[in-house]
Structures are given as structure tokens and as C-alpha cells.
PDB file of C-alpha atoms in Angstrom:
ATOM      1  CA  MET A   1     164.024-185.372-270.190  1.00 71.00           C
ATOM      2  CA  LYS A   2     163.560-181.554-268.054  1.00 75.00           C
ATOM      3  CA  LYS A   3     161.482-180.610-270.699  1.00 78.00           C
ATOM      4  CA  VAL A   4     159.222-183.762-270.928  1.00 77.00           C
ATOM      5  CA  LEU A   5     158.674-183.789-266.918  1.00 71.00           C
ATOM      6  CA  ILE A   6     157.541-179.692-266.653  1.00 74.00           C
ATOM      7  CA  LYS A   7     154.953-181.080-269.558  1.00 75.00           C
ATOM      8  CA  GLY A   8     153.900-184.499-267.508  1.00 70.00           C
ATOM      9  CA  VAL A   9     153.426-181.471-264.418  1.00 69.00           C
ATOM     10  CA  ASP A  10     151.551-179.387-266.441  1.00 74.00           C
ATOM     11  CA  ILE A  11     149.153-181.221-268.181  1.00 77.00           C
ATOM     12  CA  ILE A  12     148.857-182.887-264.462  1.00 72.00           C
ATOM     13  CA  HIS A  13     147.690-179.222-263.559  1.00 73.00           C
ATOM     14  CA  SER A  14     145.477-178.870-266.991  1.00 80.00           C
ATOM     15  CA  ILE A  15     142.854-181.508-264.931  1.00 82.00           C
ATOM     16  CA  THR A  16     140.696-180.046-262.305  1.00 86.00           C
ATOM     17  CA  PHE A  17     139.999-181.158-258.603  1.00 87.00           C
ATOM     18  CA  TRP A  18     136.614-181.996-259.220  1.00 92.00           C
ATOM     19  CA  GLN A  19     137.359-183.984-263.029  1.00 91.00           C
ATOM     20  CA  LEU A  20     138.953-186.092-260.831  1.00 92.00           C
ATOM     21  CA  ILE A  21     136.713-186.622-258.130  1.00 94.00           C
ATOM     22  CA  LEU A  22     134.207-187.196-260.942  1.00 95.00           C
ATOM     23  CA  THR A  23     136.888-189.946-262.136  1.00 94.00           C
ATOM     24  CA  VAL A  24     136.385-191.960-259.049  1.00 95.00           C
ATOM     25  CA  ILE A  25     132.461-191.070-258.275  1.00 96.00           C
ATOM     26  CA  ILE A  26     132.152-193.380-261.735  1.00 96.00           C
ATOM     27  CA  LEU A  27     135.251-196.094-261.849  1.00 96.00           C
ATOM     28  CA  LEU A  28     135.058-196.822-257.978  1.00 96.00           C
ATOM     29  CA  PRO A  29     131.603-198.291-258.455  1.00 97.00           C
ATOM     30  CA  LEU A  30     131.745-199.421-261.984  1.00 97.00           C
ATOM     31  CA  GLY A  31     135.141-201.532-260.435  1.00 96.00           C
ATOM     32  CA  LEU A  32     133.447-202.880-257.551  1.00 97.00           C
ATOM     33  CA  PHE A  33     130.454-204.194-259.706  1.00 97.00           C
ATOM     34  CA  GLY A  34     133.007-205.846-262.271  1.00 97.00           C
ATOM     35  CA  LEU A  35     134.068-207.338-258.837  1.00 96.00           C
ATOM     36  CA  ARG A  36     131.242-208.776-258.277  1.00 97.00           C
ATOM     37  CA  GLN A  37     130.292-210.093-261.522  1.00 97.00           C
ATOM     38  CA  ASN A  38     133.217-211.771-261.629  1.00 96.00           C
ATOM     39  CA  ASN A  39     132.537-213.214-258.369  1.00 96.00           C
ATOM     40  CA  LEU A  40     128.991-214.374-259.060  1.00 97.00           C
ATOM     41  CA  GLN A  41     130.362-215.524-262.908  1.00 97.00           C
ATOM     42  CA  MET A  42     132.983-218.018-260.890  1.00 97.00           C
ATOM     43  CA  GLY A  43     129.966-219.413-258.461  1.00 97.00           C
ATOM     44  CA  GLU A  44     128.331-220.661-261.073  1.00 97.00           C
ATOM     45  CA  LEU A  45     131.267-222.381-263.050  1.00 97.00           C
ATOM     46  CA  LYS A  46     131.722-223.970-259.250  1.00 97.00           C
ATOM     47  CA  LEU A  47     128.380-225.599-259.225  1.00 97.00           C
ATOM     48  CA  ALA A  48     128.533-226.623-262.952  1.00 96.00           C
ATOM     49  CA  VAL A  49     131.506-228.654-261.540  1.00 96.00           C
ATOM     50  CA  ILE A  50     129.702-229.863-258.516  1.00 96.00           C
ATOM     51  CA  ASP A  51     126.932-230.526-260.872  1.00 96.00           C
ATOM     52  CA  ALA A  52     129.145-232.434-263.602  1.00 96.00           C
ATOM     53  CA  ASP A  53     130.578-234.390-260.397  1.00 94.00           C
ATOM     54  CA  GLU A  54     127.128-235.626-259.408  1.00 93.00           C
ATOM     55  CA  ALA A  55     126.624-236.560-262.823  1.00 93.00           C
ATOM     56  CA  GLY A  56     129.911-238.206-263.308  1.00 89.00           C
ATOM     57  CA  VAL A  57     130.583-236.721-266.852  1.00 91.00           C
ATOM     58  CA  GLY A  58     132.368-233.773-267.883  1.00 92.00           C
ATOM     59  CA  GLN A  59     133.927-232.907-264.636  1.00 92.00           C
ATOM     60  CA  GLN A  60     137.180-232.088-266.504  1.00 93.00           C
ATOM     61  CA  GLU A  61     135.156-229.876-268.905  1.00 95.00           C
ATOM     62  CA  ALA A  62     134.226-227.582-265.973  1.00 95.00           C
ATOM     63  CA  LEU A  63     137.336-227.574-264.540  1.00 95.00           C
ATOM     64  CA  ASP A  64     138.639-226.627-267.289  1.00 96.00           C
ATOM     65  CA  ALA A  65     136.197-223.542-267.996  1.00 96.00           C
ATOM     66  CA  LEU A  66     136.383-222.712-263.872  1.00 96.00           C
ATOM     67  CA  SER A  67     140.768-222.271-263.443  1.00 96.00           C
ATOM     68  CA  LYS A  68     140.580-220.791-267.290  1.00 96.00           C
ATOM     69  CA  HIS A  69     137.891-217.653-265.794  1.00 96.00           C
ATOM     70  CA  VAL A  70     139.928-218.032-261.842  1.00 96.00           C
ATOM     71  CA  PHE A  71     142.918-217.091-264.044  1.00 95.00           C
ATOM     72  CA  THR A  72     141.892-214.363-265.926  1.00 95.00           C
ATOM     73  CA  HIS A  73     139.588-212.320-263.464  1.00 95.00           C
ATOM     74  CA  MET A  74     139.557-210.617-260.561  1.00 95.00           C
ATOM     75  CA  ASN A  75     138.334-211.640-257.265  1.00 94.00           C
ATOM     76  CA  THR A  76     137.558-215.218-258.600  1.00 94.00           C
ATOM     77  CA  SER A  77     139.907-217.386-256.298  1.00 95.00           C
ATOM     78  CA  THR A  78     138.252-220.717-254.655  1.00 95.00           C
ATOM     79  CA  GLU A  79     138.438-224.343-254.274  1.00 96.00           C
ATOM     80  CA  VAL A  80     136.041-226.994-255.007  1.00 96.00           C
ATOM     81  CA  GLU A  81     135.469-230.354-254.549  1.00 93.00           C
ATOM     82  CA  LEU A  82     134.417-233.359-256.238  1.00 92.00           C
ATOM     83  CA  ALA A  83     133.183-235.416-253.871  1.00 91.00           C
ATOM     84  CA  SER A  84     131.035-237.347-255.492  1.00 91.00           C
ATOM     85  CA  THR A  85     134.048-238.606-258.102  1.00 91.00           C
ATOM     86  CA  TYR A  86     135.892-239.859-254.454  1.00 90.00           C
ATOM     87  CA  ASP A  87     133.091-241.384-253.464  1.00 88.00           C
ATOM     88  CA  ARG A  88     132.262-243.421-256.590  1.00 90.00           C
ATOM     89  CA  VAL A  89     135.667-244.499-256.429  1.00 89.00           C
ATOM     90  CA  VAL A  90     135.936-246.073-252.958  1.00 84.00           C
ATOM     91  CA  ALA A  91     132.255-247.699-253.749  1.00 83.00           C
ATOM     92  CA  GLN A  92     134.256-249.207-256.281  1.00 86.00           C
ATOM     93  CA  ILE A  93     137.084-250.372-253.924  1.00 81.00           C
ATOM     94  CA  GLN A  94     134.688-251.448-251.633  1.00 75.00           C
ATOM     95  CA  SER A  95     132.525-253.345-253.826  1.00 76.00           C
ATOM     96  CA  ASP A  96     135.735-255.046-254.989  1.00 76.00           C
ATOM     97  CA  ALA A  97     136.853-255.848-251.769  1.00 70.00           C
ATOM     98  CA  SER A  98     133.617-257.239-250.605  1.00 66.00           C
ATOM     99  CA  GLN A  99     133.561-259.199-253.531  1.00 67.00           C
ATOM    100  CA  ASN A 100     136.693-261.369-251.614  1.00 62.00           C
ATOM    101  CA  LEU A 101     135.621-261.735-248.568  1.00 60.00           C
ATOM    102  CA  VAL A 102     134.858-264.445-247.279  1.00 52.00           C
ATOM    103  CA  ASN A 103     131.375-263.651-246.103  1.00 64.00           C
ATOM    104  CA  PRO A 104     130.449-260.727-248.727  1.00 66.00           C
ATOM    105  CA  GLN A 105     127.090-259.868-246.326  1.00 74.00           C
ATOM    106  CA  LEU A 106     129.800-258.242-243.521  1.00 71.00           C
ATOM    107  CA  PHE A 107     130.435-255.598-245.696  1.00 71.00           C
ATOM    108  CA  GLU A 108     127.109-254.838-246.745  1.00 75.00           C
ATOM    109  CA  GLN A 109     125.695-255.015-242.910  1.00 78.00           C
ATOM    110  CA  GLY A 110     128.965-252.205-242.431  1.00 78.00           C
ATOM    111  CA  GLN A 111     128.200-249.867-244.895  1.00 78.00           C
ATOM    112  CA  ALA A 112     124.514-250.494-244.019  1.00 82.00           C
ATOM    113  CA  ALA A 113     125.729-249.598-239.988  1.00 82.00           C
ATOM    114  CA  CYS A 114     127.909-246.553-241.597  1.00 83.00           C
ATOM    115  CA  ALA A 115     125.413-244.901-243.925  1.00 79.00           C
ATOM    116  CA  SER A 116     124.719-242.200-241.789  1.00 80.00           C
ATOM    117  CA  ARG A 117     128.475-241.269-240.918  1.00 77.00           C
ATOM    118  CA  PRO A 118     129.887-238.307-243.331  1.00 75.00           C
ATOM    119  CA  SER A 119     131.346-240.081-246.430  1.00 69.00           C
ATOM    120  CA  ALA A 120     135.308-238.516-244.880  1.00 63.00           C
ATOM    121  CA  VAL A 121     134.769-240.931-242.104  1.00 72.00           C
ATOM    122  CA  ARG A 122     132.693-243.439-243.870  1.00 75.00           C
ATOM    123  CA  GLN A 123     135.272-245.834-245.492  1.00 72.00           C
ATOM    124  CA  GLN A 124     137.393-246.054-242.166  1.00 76.00           C
ATOM    125  CA  CYS A 125     134.191-246.854-240.191  1.00 81.00           C
ATOM    126  CA  VAL A 126     132.974-249.699-242.868  1.00 76.00           C
ATOM    127  CA  GLN A 127     136.440-250.850-242.635  1.00 74.00           C
ATOM    128  CA  ASP A 128     136.276-251.015-238.933  1.00 78.00           C
ATOM    129  CA  TYR A 129     132.840-252.907-238.716  1.00 77.00           C
ATOM    130  CA  VAL A 130     134.479-255.606-241.319  1.00 74.00           C
ATOM    131  CA  VAL A 131     137.235-256.001-238.745  1.00 72.00           C
ATOM    132  CA  ALA A 132     135.501-256.380-235.390  1.00 75.00           C
ATOM    133  CA  ASN A 133     132.811-258.548-236.924  1.00 73.00           C
ATOM    134  CA  SER A 134     134.885-261.067-238.860  1.00 67.00           C
ATOM    135  CA  ASN A 135     135.585-264.354-237.999  1.00 61.00           C
ATOM    136  CA  ALA A 136     139.357-264.595-236.324  1.00 49.00           C
ATOM    137  CA  GLY A 137     140.396-262.268-239.292  1.00 52.00           C
ATOM    138  CA  ALA A 138     139.831-264.732-242.086  1.00 50.00           C
ATOM    139  CA  ASP A 139     137.193-261.816-243.772  1.00 48.00           C
ATOM    140  CA  VAL A 140     139.844-258.808-243.081  1.00 50.00           C
ATOM    141  CA  VAL A 141     140.752-257.009-246.233  1.00 58.00           C
ATOM    142  CA  ASN A 142     143.028-253.989-246.121  1.00 66.00           C
ATOM    143  CA  LEU A 143     141.364-250.913-248.115  1.00 71.00           C
ATOM    144  CA  GLU A 144     144.007-248.927-249.492  1.00 80.00           C
ATOM    145  CA  TYR A 145     141.677-245.450-250.328  1.00 80.00           C
ATOM    146  CA  PRO A 146     143.266-242.719-252.758  1.00 86.00           C
ATOM    147  CA  GLU A 147     144.091-239.742-250.871  1.00 88.00           C
ATOM    148  CA  LYS A 148     141.072-237.252-251.035  1.00 86.00           C
ATOM    149  CA  GLY A 149     143.400-234.324-251.528  1.00 89.00           C
ATOM    150  CA  PHE A 150     143.508-235.550-255.524  1.00 92.00           C
ATOM    151  CA  TYR A 151     139.882-234.715-255.406  1.00 91.00           C
ATOM    152  CA  ARG A 152     140.318-230.710-254.263  1.00 94.00           C
ATOM    153  CA  PHE A 153     141.094-228.521-256.434  1.00 94.00           C
ATOM    154  CA  SER A 154     142.384-224.495-255.218  1.00 95.00           C
ATOM    155  CA  PHE A 155     142.093-221.838-257.748  1.00 95.00           C
ATOM    156  CA  TYR A 156     143.974-218.519-257.387  1.00 95.00           C
ATOM    157  CA  SER A 157     143.265-214.983-259.055  1.00 94.00           C
ATOM    158  CA  PRO A 158     145.345-212.686-260.091  1.00 94.00           C
ATOM    159  CA  ARG A 159     146.130-209.255-258.065  1.00 94.00           C
ATOM    160  CA  TRP A 160     145.390-207.571-260.789  1.00 93.00           C
ATOM    161  CA  THR A 161     143.500-208.481-264.725  1.00 94.00           C
ATOM    162  CA  PRO A 162     143.353-206.118-267.770  1.00 94.00           C
ATOM    163  CA  ASP A 163     138.921-206.698-267.615  1.00 93.00           C
ATOM    164  CA  LEU A 164     136.407-204.443-266.167  1.00 94.00           C
ATOM    165  CA  ALA A 165     137.111-204.727-262.619  1.00 95.00           C
ATOM    166  CA  GLY A 166     140.724-204.355-263.348  1.00 95.00           C
ATOM    167  CA  TRP A 167     141.069-201.093-265.614  1.00 96.00           C
ATOM    168  CA  SER A 168     138.227-199.822-263.285  1.00 96.00           C
ATOM    169  CA  LEU A 169     140.309-199.752-260.223  1.00 96.00           C
ATOM    170  CA  LEU A 170     143.363-198.680-261.824  1.00 96.00           C
ATOM    171  CA  GLY A 171     141.889-195.795-263.066  1.00 96.00           C
ATOM    172  CA  THR A 172     140.163-195.550-259.578  1.00 97.00           C
ATOM    173  CA  ALA A 173     143.781-195.686-258.434  1.00 96.00           C
ATOM    174  CA  VAL A 174     145.524-193.351-260.561  1.00 94.00           C
ATOM    175  CA  SER A 175     142.831-190.624-260.260  1.00 94.00           C
ATOM    176  CA  VAL A 176     143.546-190.712-256.190  1.00 95.00           C
ATOM    177  CA  LEU A 177     147.128-190.431-256.675  1.00 93.00           C
ATOM    178  CA  LEU A 178     146.604-187.440-259.336  1.00 91.00           C
ATOM    179  CA  MET A 179     144.693-185.537-255.906  1.00 90.00           C
ATOM    180  CA  ILE A 180     146.928-186.486-253.245  1.00 90.00           C
ATOM    181  CA  PHE A 181     149.398-185.056-255.779  1.00 85.00           C
ATOM    182  CA  LYS A 182     147.515-182.219-256.678  1.00 84.00           C
ATOM    183  CA  VAL A 183     147.285-181.117-253.146  1.00 85.00           C
ATOM    184  CA  VAL A 184     150.601-181.957-252.255  1.00 86.00           C
ATOM    185  CA  HIS A 185     151.537-180.040-254.768  1.00 76.00           C
ATOM    186  CA  LYS A 186     149.264-177.260-253.732  1.00 77.00           C
ATOM    187  CA  LYS A 187     150.652-176.809-250.158  1.00 79.00           C
ATOM    188  CA  ILE A 188     154.398-176.739-251.449  1.00 79.00           C
ATOM    189  CA  ARG A 189     153.585-174.432-254.638  1.00 72.00           C
ATOM    190  CA  PRO A 190     151.208-171.810-253.167  1.00 63.00           C
TER     191      PRO A 190
END
């Protein structure tokens, strides 16, 4: 065991300091470039999810592609919300409810009155409008909307992956550690 350690130290001593510096100079920018490329690819896949959501088709395939990329590459954590899908579900619930009202125009008036509001509060605004303008509660319908969290997805990337960025940054870290070892060893044993 002692011979193996001595041989390992001899190998480290055979690597010159300038070779380690050169390795860091090459691998660090390569690793940073890899991280940037991973993030750009994630951005494109996230846009594909949003486009599929707006089109109403292919959301699951786009989400699968995004999650596969995020889970296998560094620097790709993201969140995405299927806002259009949620809005379609809410619109369907409201449409179904408006057909059951004594005065269906009341619901349409509420939708028109609340159209300028953000989607997060629009549904409550419509419901409040219907309640406020109904005849003694005759038209009141208690709508149950789906939880908005069911349409939000969070993806977290691993700290290290075996891709261009991962290997380059690992090589950089090893080179820096070897440089520190060489400096400390030289101070201890001149």
C-alpha cells in the first residue's frame, strides 16, 4: 500500500505546474461553455412546452423532453406553468356552469367585465360578479376550480452530470487541487 502511495505522489510530481495551469485555462472555459449550452437548450425546450400548451396538443411530450434534459444536464433547473391548459379547463367549467344558470347572459357579462384582470384572479372576479348581480341567489353557482398547482411543474438539475460541462469542471477542480497539493508539498519539503 505504501508503494502505491509513493508511486501516486511520484506521478503527481512528474506533472509540472505550468501543465496544470494550462489544463485549467483550457477546461474552465470549456466547462462554462457547456453550462451555458445546457441552459440554452433548456430554454428552447421550455419554449416548446409553452408553445405546446398554447396549441393545446403535445404538452406531455414536450414536458417529457424538458424533464429528460433537465435531469441529465447541469445548470438547467426551471419551472414551467401550463397557463393556457388551466385557462381552457376553467373556461370549460364556466361554460358548463353558464348553461345551468337561469340567466346565462349574467355569466357572459361577468366574463366581459373581468376580462382585463389577470388569469389568477379572473375566475374569482367572474364568480363574484354573478353573485353580486343575481336575483336573490337564484342564479348563484358555486364553482370549484382545479388547483393551479396541478398545472405548475418544477424541474431540478443534478449538481454534477457526465456531460461536457461536468467532465470539464471536474477536470478543472482536480487540476486546481493538484496545484494546491504541489504548492503545499513544496513548502513542506523544499
